[in-house]
Amino acid sequence: MALPKRFPDREEIAAVRAEAAELEPGLEAETTHRLAGRVLARRDMGKLMFLDLVDRSGKIQLLVRPDDLGGVDLDLGDVVGVGGVATKTKRGEPSLVVRELVLLGKIRRSLPDTFHGLTDTEQRYRKRYLDLLMNEDSRRDALVRSRMIAAIRAYLDKEGFVEVETPILQPQYGGAFAQPFVTHSNYLDQDVYLRIADELYLKRLIVGGLEKVYEISKDFRNESVSYKHSPEFTQLEWYEAYADYADTMDRTEALVERAAQEAIGGTKVTFRGHEIDLARPWRRVKFVEALEEKGTWSRDADELRAKLDAAGVDTNHDKTWAQLVDHAYSHFVEPELIQPTFVVDWPIEMSPFARSTDENAGLVERFEAVVAGMEFANAFSELNDSEEQAARFEMQADEKAAGDANAEEGDPDYVEALSYGMPPTGGCGIGMDRLAMVLTGRDTIRDVILFPALRER
């Protein structure tokens, strides 16, 4: 039997269910509605059949009299189109009295009976289509993420930003401390890298006069997987001429607050066991002061290592002072930042693209935004002096020579671009997957990436 190629004029189930909910029990509306979706429950009660029809917007009960339709031959999981009128049963269940039923898609493999026990979490990720089909929470999370990104785009567009695209395959990777994926271009006859960040190309556009730019894109880092790390992830980066990191903090607060309101209807969430409020204003703490409070700050590498060793921190893999101080921060400070917090004014060794503070040339105007112990945003007052940038790249080369494999690679072409002059600029990167974790209350990044990276079976 040939199945129909289309089912036009269908409505969303949620809208029809809302209409049915307003009726008095036992009454039927007069307007005919057309719905389509998947049959996920069936109850035969003699001459009356009850079906649960599900689409992206929700679920509704169908009241079907098979004799009136010439018989009904359906399996759980079949995709059907129906026509009928809204009603509310005497027990108060919003429903649709079916006058027409059309098979649109035939299931050939039985749905898992206990798929969402969850007896096999890995199967949820490997067969995300089944996870979405069987789990209303998973569908909700996907839609929350979509609304979040749409709200962010709308906010930035309204603020005068231009959405752009920059290269994914790059001859020189940069913009972050990370290991890249490498591949080979046959045409160019050279190795190229999947970008680890969009930063250096977006700032070239600031040099070019676009003034306010953003990109929401895939970035790639050839590193380990954790609850907050994925080798392929989505990042928002924006750059704004004539702004600094204080302006960028204000914009970050406003953007996240707007995204939360649009995606989940408010700013309060439960994330990693904590009640979080994303509403402005957020707390601000200084990097050095936070470490001093924990007794783990020193500008001397040997002294800092001794402090960490005494505190029971394994520093065997820390080769440089920058690695030691980063370890101290991630171990003692970051986990205790629960409500949204900006950690500001970082050591210059850890931030090769940020301008120095006015008070201390050894610190730079950088912030990280942290919630429930997880960093989700990173921003600078961008370095816009080409000579200083070249010196910073040399500093990073020294870090690499000292054993930091993730130290920033130099990029002479970027230095040349800066030599033509870049206005003072504020820039920020926000991990879209991590922000989606916060808004959905999910503890692992795999839950908010539709098809996460997995090892072979």
CSV table of N, CA, C and O in Angstrom, one decimal, residues 400-451:
chain,number,residue,atom,x,y,z
A,400,LYS,N,55.6,27.2,26.1
A,400,LYS,CA,55.6,25.9,25.4
A,400,LYS,C,56.9,25.2,25.5
A,400,LYS,O,57.0,24.0,25.8
A,401,ALA,N,58.0,26.0,25.4
A,401,ALA,CA,59.3,25.4,25.6
A,401,ALA,C,59.5,24.8,27.0
A,401,ALA,O,60.3,23.9,27.2
A,402,ALA,N,58.8,25.4,28.0
A,402,ALA,CA,59.0,25.0,29.3
A,402,ALA,C,58.1,23.8,29.7
A,402,ALA,O,58.2,23.3,30.8
A,403,GLY,N,57.3,23.4,28.7
A,403,GLY,CA,56.5,22.1,28.9
A,403,GLY,C,55.0,22.3,28.8
A,403,GLY,O,54.3,21.3,29.0
A,404,ASP,N,54.5,23.5,28.5
A,404,ASP,CA,53.1,23.6,28.4
A,404,ASP,C,52.7,23.4,26.9
A,404,ASP,O,52.7,24.3,26.1
A,405,ALA,N,52.2,22.2,26.6
A,405,ALA,CA,51.8,21.8,25.3
A,405,ALA,C,50.7,22.6,24.7
A,405,ALA,O,50.5,22.7,23.5
A,406,ASN,N,49.9,23.1,25.6
A,406,ASN,CA,48.7,23.9,25.1
A,406,ASN,C,48.9,25.4,25.0
A,406,ASN,O,48.0,26.1,24.7
A,407,ALA,N,50.1,25.8,25.1
A,407,ALA,CA,50.4,27.2,25.0
A,407,ALA,C,50.0,27.7,23.6
A,407,ALA,O,50.1,27.0,22.7
A,408,GLU,N,49.7,29.0,23.6
A,408,GLU,CA,49.2,29.6,22.3
A,408,GLU,C,50.2,29.6,21.2
A,408,GLU,O,51.4,29.9,21.5
A,409,GLU,N,49.8,29.2,20.0
A,409,GLU,CA,50.7,29.2,18.9
A,409,GLU,C,50.8,30.7,18.4
A,409,GLU,O,49.8,31.4,18.5
A,410,GLY,N,51.9,31.1,17.9
A,410,GLY,CA,52.1,32.4,17.2
A,410,GLY,C,51.3,32.5,15.9
A,410,GLY,O,51.1,31.4,15.3
A,411,ASP,N,50.9,33.7,15.5
A,411,ASP,CA,50.2,33.8,14.2
A,411,ASP,C,50.7,35.2,13.6
A,411,ASP,O,50.1,36.2,13.9
A,412,PRO,N,51.7,35.1,12.8
A,412,PRO,CA,52.3,36.4,12.2
A,412,PRO,C,51.2,37.1,11.4
A,412,PRO,O,51.3,38.4,11.4
A,413,ASP,N,50.3,36.4,10.7
A,413,ASP,CA,49.3,37.1,9.9
A,413,ASP,C,48.4,37.9,10.7
A,413,ASP,O,48.0,39.0,10.4
A,414,TYR,N,48.1,37.4,11.9
A,414,TYR,CA,47.2,38.1,12.8
A,414,TYR,C,47.9,39.3,13.4
A,414,TYR,O,47.3,40.4,13.5
A,415,VAL,N,49.2,39.2,13.7
A,415,VAL,CA,50.0,40.3,14.2
A,415,VAL,C,50.0,41.4,13.1
A,415,VAL,O,49.9,42.6,13.3
A,416,GLU,N,50.2,41.0,11.8
A,416,GLU,CA,50.2,41.9,10.7
A,416,GLU,C,48.8,42.7,10.6
A,416,GLU,O,48.8,43.9,10.4
A,417,ALA,N,47.7,41.9,10.8
A,417,ALA,CA,46.4,42.6,10.7
A,417,ALA,C,46.3,43.6,11.8
A,417,ALA,O,45.8,44.7,11.6
A,418,LEU,N,46.8,43.3,13.0
A,418,LEU,CA,46.7,44.3,14.1
A,418,LEU,C,47.6,45.5,13.8
A,418,LEU,O,47.3,46.6,14.3
A,419,SER,N,48.6,45.3,13.0
A,419,SER,CA,49.5,46.5,12.7
A,419,SER,C,48.8,47.6,11.9
A,419,SER,O,49.3,48.7,11.8
A,420,TYR,N,47.7,47.2,11.3
A,420,TYR,CA,46.9,48.3,10.6
A,420,TYR,C,46.0,49.0,11.5
A,420,TYR,O,45.3,49.9,11.1
A,421,GLY,N,46.0,48.6,12.8
A,421,GLY,CA,45.2,49.4,13.8
A,421,GLY,C,43.9,48.8,14.1
A,421,GLY,O,43.1,48.6,13.2
A,422,MET,N,43.6,48.4,15.4
A,422,MET,CA,42.3,47.9,15.8
A,422,MET,C,41.8,48.8,16.9
A,422,MET,O,42.6,49.1,17.8
A,423,PRO,N,40.6,49.3,16.8
A,423,PRO,CA,40.0,50.1,17.9
A,423,PRO,C,40.0,49.3,19.2
A,423,PRO,O,40.0,48.1,19.2
A,424,PRO,N,39.9,50.0,20.4
A,424,PRO,CA,39.7,49.2,21.6
A,424,PRO,C,38.4,48.4,21.5
A,424,PRO,O,37.4,48.8,20.9
A,425,THR,N,38.5,47.1,22.0
A,425,THR,CA,37.5,46.1,21.7
A,425,THR,C,37.3,45.2,22.9
A,425,THR,O,38.2,44.8,23.6
A,426,GLY,N,36.0,44.9,23.2
A,426,GLY,CA,35.6,43.9,24.1
A,426,GLY,C,35.1,42.7,23.4
A,426,GLY,O,34.4,42.8,22.5
A,427,GLY,N,35.6,41.5,23.9
A,427,GLY,CA,35.2,40.3,23.2
A,427,GLY,C,34.8,39.2,24.2
A,427,GLY,O,35.4,39.2,25.3
A,428,CYS,N,33.9,38.3,23.9
A,428,CYS,CA,33.5,37.3,24.8
A,428,CYS,C,33.2,36.0,24.0
A,428,CYS,O,32.7,36.1,22.9
A,429,GLY,N,33.5,34.9,24.7
A,429,GLY,CA,33.0,33.6,24.2
A,429,GLY,C,32.2,32.9,25.2
A,429,GLY,O,32.6,32.8,26.4
A,430,ILE,N,31.1,32.3,24.8
A,430,ILE,CA,30.2,31.6,25.7
A,430,ILE,C,29.9,30.2,25.1
A,430,ILE,O,29.6,30.1,23.9
A,431,GLY,N,30.2,29.2,25.9
A,431,GLY,CA,29.9,27.8,25.5
A,431,GLY,C,28.4,27.6,25.4
A,431,GLY,O,27.7,27.6,26.5
A,432,MET,N,27.9,27.4,24.2
A,432,MET,CA,26.4,27.2,24.1
A,432,MET,C,26.0,25.9,24.8
A,432,MET,O,24.9,25.8,25.3
A,433,ASP,N,26.8,24.8,24.7
A,433,ASP,CA,26.4,23.6,25.3
A,433,ASP,C,26.4,23.7,26.8
A,433,ASP,O,25.4,23.2,27.5
A,434,ARG,N,27.3,24.4,27.4
A,434,ARG,CA,27.3,24.6,28.9
A,434,ARG,C,26.2,25.5,29.3
A,434,ARG,O,25.6,25.2,30.4
A,435,LEU,N,25.9,26.5,28.6
A,435,LEU,CA,24.7,27.4,28.9
A,435,LEU,C,23.4,26.6,28.8
A,435,LEU,O,22.5,26.7,29.7
A,436,ALA,N,23.4,25.7,27.8
A,436,ALA,CA,22.2,24.8,27.7
A,436,ALA,C,22.1,23.9,28.9
A,436,ALA,O,21.0,23.6,29.3
A,437,MET,N,23.2,23.4,29.4
A,437,MET,CA,23.2,22.5,30.6
A,437,MET,C,22.6,23.3,31.7
A,437,MET,O,21.8,22.7,32.5
A,438,VAL,N,23.0,24.5,31.9
A,438,VAL,CA,22.4,25.3,33.0
A,438,VAL,C,20.9,25.5,32.9
A,438,VAL,O,20.2,25.3,33.8
A,439,LEU,N,20.5,25.9,31.7
A,439,LEU,CA,19.0,26.2,31.5
A,439,LEU,C,18.2,24.9,31.6
A,439,LEU,O,17.0,25.0,31.9
A,440,THR,N,18.7,23.8,31.2
A,440,THR,CA,17.9,22.5,31.3
A,440,THR,C,18.1,21.8,32.5
A,440,THR,O,17.4,20.8,32.8
A,441,GLY,N,19.1,22.2,33.3
A,441,GLY,CA,19.4,21.5,34.6
A,441,GLY,C,20.1,20.1,34.4
A,441,GLY,O,20.0,19.3,35.3
A,442,ARG,N,20.8,19.9,33.3
A,442,ARG,CA,21.5,18.7,33.0
A,442,ARG,C,22.9,18.7,33.5
A,442,ARG,O,23.6,19.7,33.4
A,443,ASP,N,23.3,17.5,34.1
A,443,ASP,CA,24.6,17.5,34.7
A,443,ASP,C,25.7,17.1,33.8
A,443,ASP,O,26.9,17.2,34.1
A,444,THR,N,25.4,16.7,32.6
A,444,THR,CA,26.5,16.3,31.6
A,444,THR,C,26.2,16.9,30.3
A,444,THR,O,25.0,17.0,29.8
A,445,ILE,N,27.3,17.3,29.6
A,445,ILE,CA,27.2,18.0,28.3
A,445,ILE,C,26.6,17.0,27.2
A,445,ILE,O,26.0,17.5,26.3
A,446,ARG,N,26.7,15.7,27.4
A,446,ARG,CA,26.1,14.8,26.5
A,446,ARG,C,24.6,14.9,26.4
A,446,ARG,O,24.0,14.5,25.3
A,447,ASP,N,24.0,15.3,27.4
A,447,ASP,CA,22.5,15.4,27.4
A,447,ASP,C,22.0,16.6,26.6
A,447,ASP,O,20.8,16.6,26.2
A,448,VAL,N,22.9,17.6,26.3
A,448,VAL,CA,22.4,18.7,25.6
A,448,VAL,C,23.0,18.8,24.2
A,448,VAL,O,22.7,19.7,23.4
A,449,ILE,N,23.8,17.8,23.8
A,449,ILE,CA,24.3,17.7,22.4
A,449,ILE,C,23.5,16.5,21.8
A,449,ILE,O,23.6,15.4,22.4
A,450,LEU,N,22.9,16.8,20.7
A,450,LEU,CA,22.0,15.7,20.2
A,450,LEU,C,22.7,14.5,19.8
A,450,LEU,O,22.2,13.4,20.1
A,451,PHE,N,23.9,14.6,19.2
A,451,PHE,CA,24.7,13.4,18.8
A,451,PHE,C,26.1,13.6,19.4
A,451,PHE,O,27.0,14.0,18.6
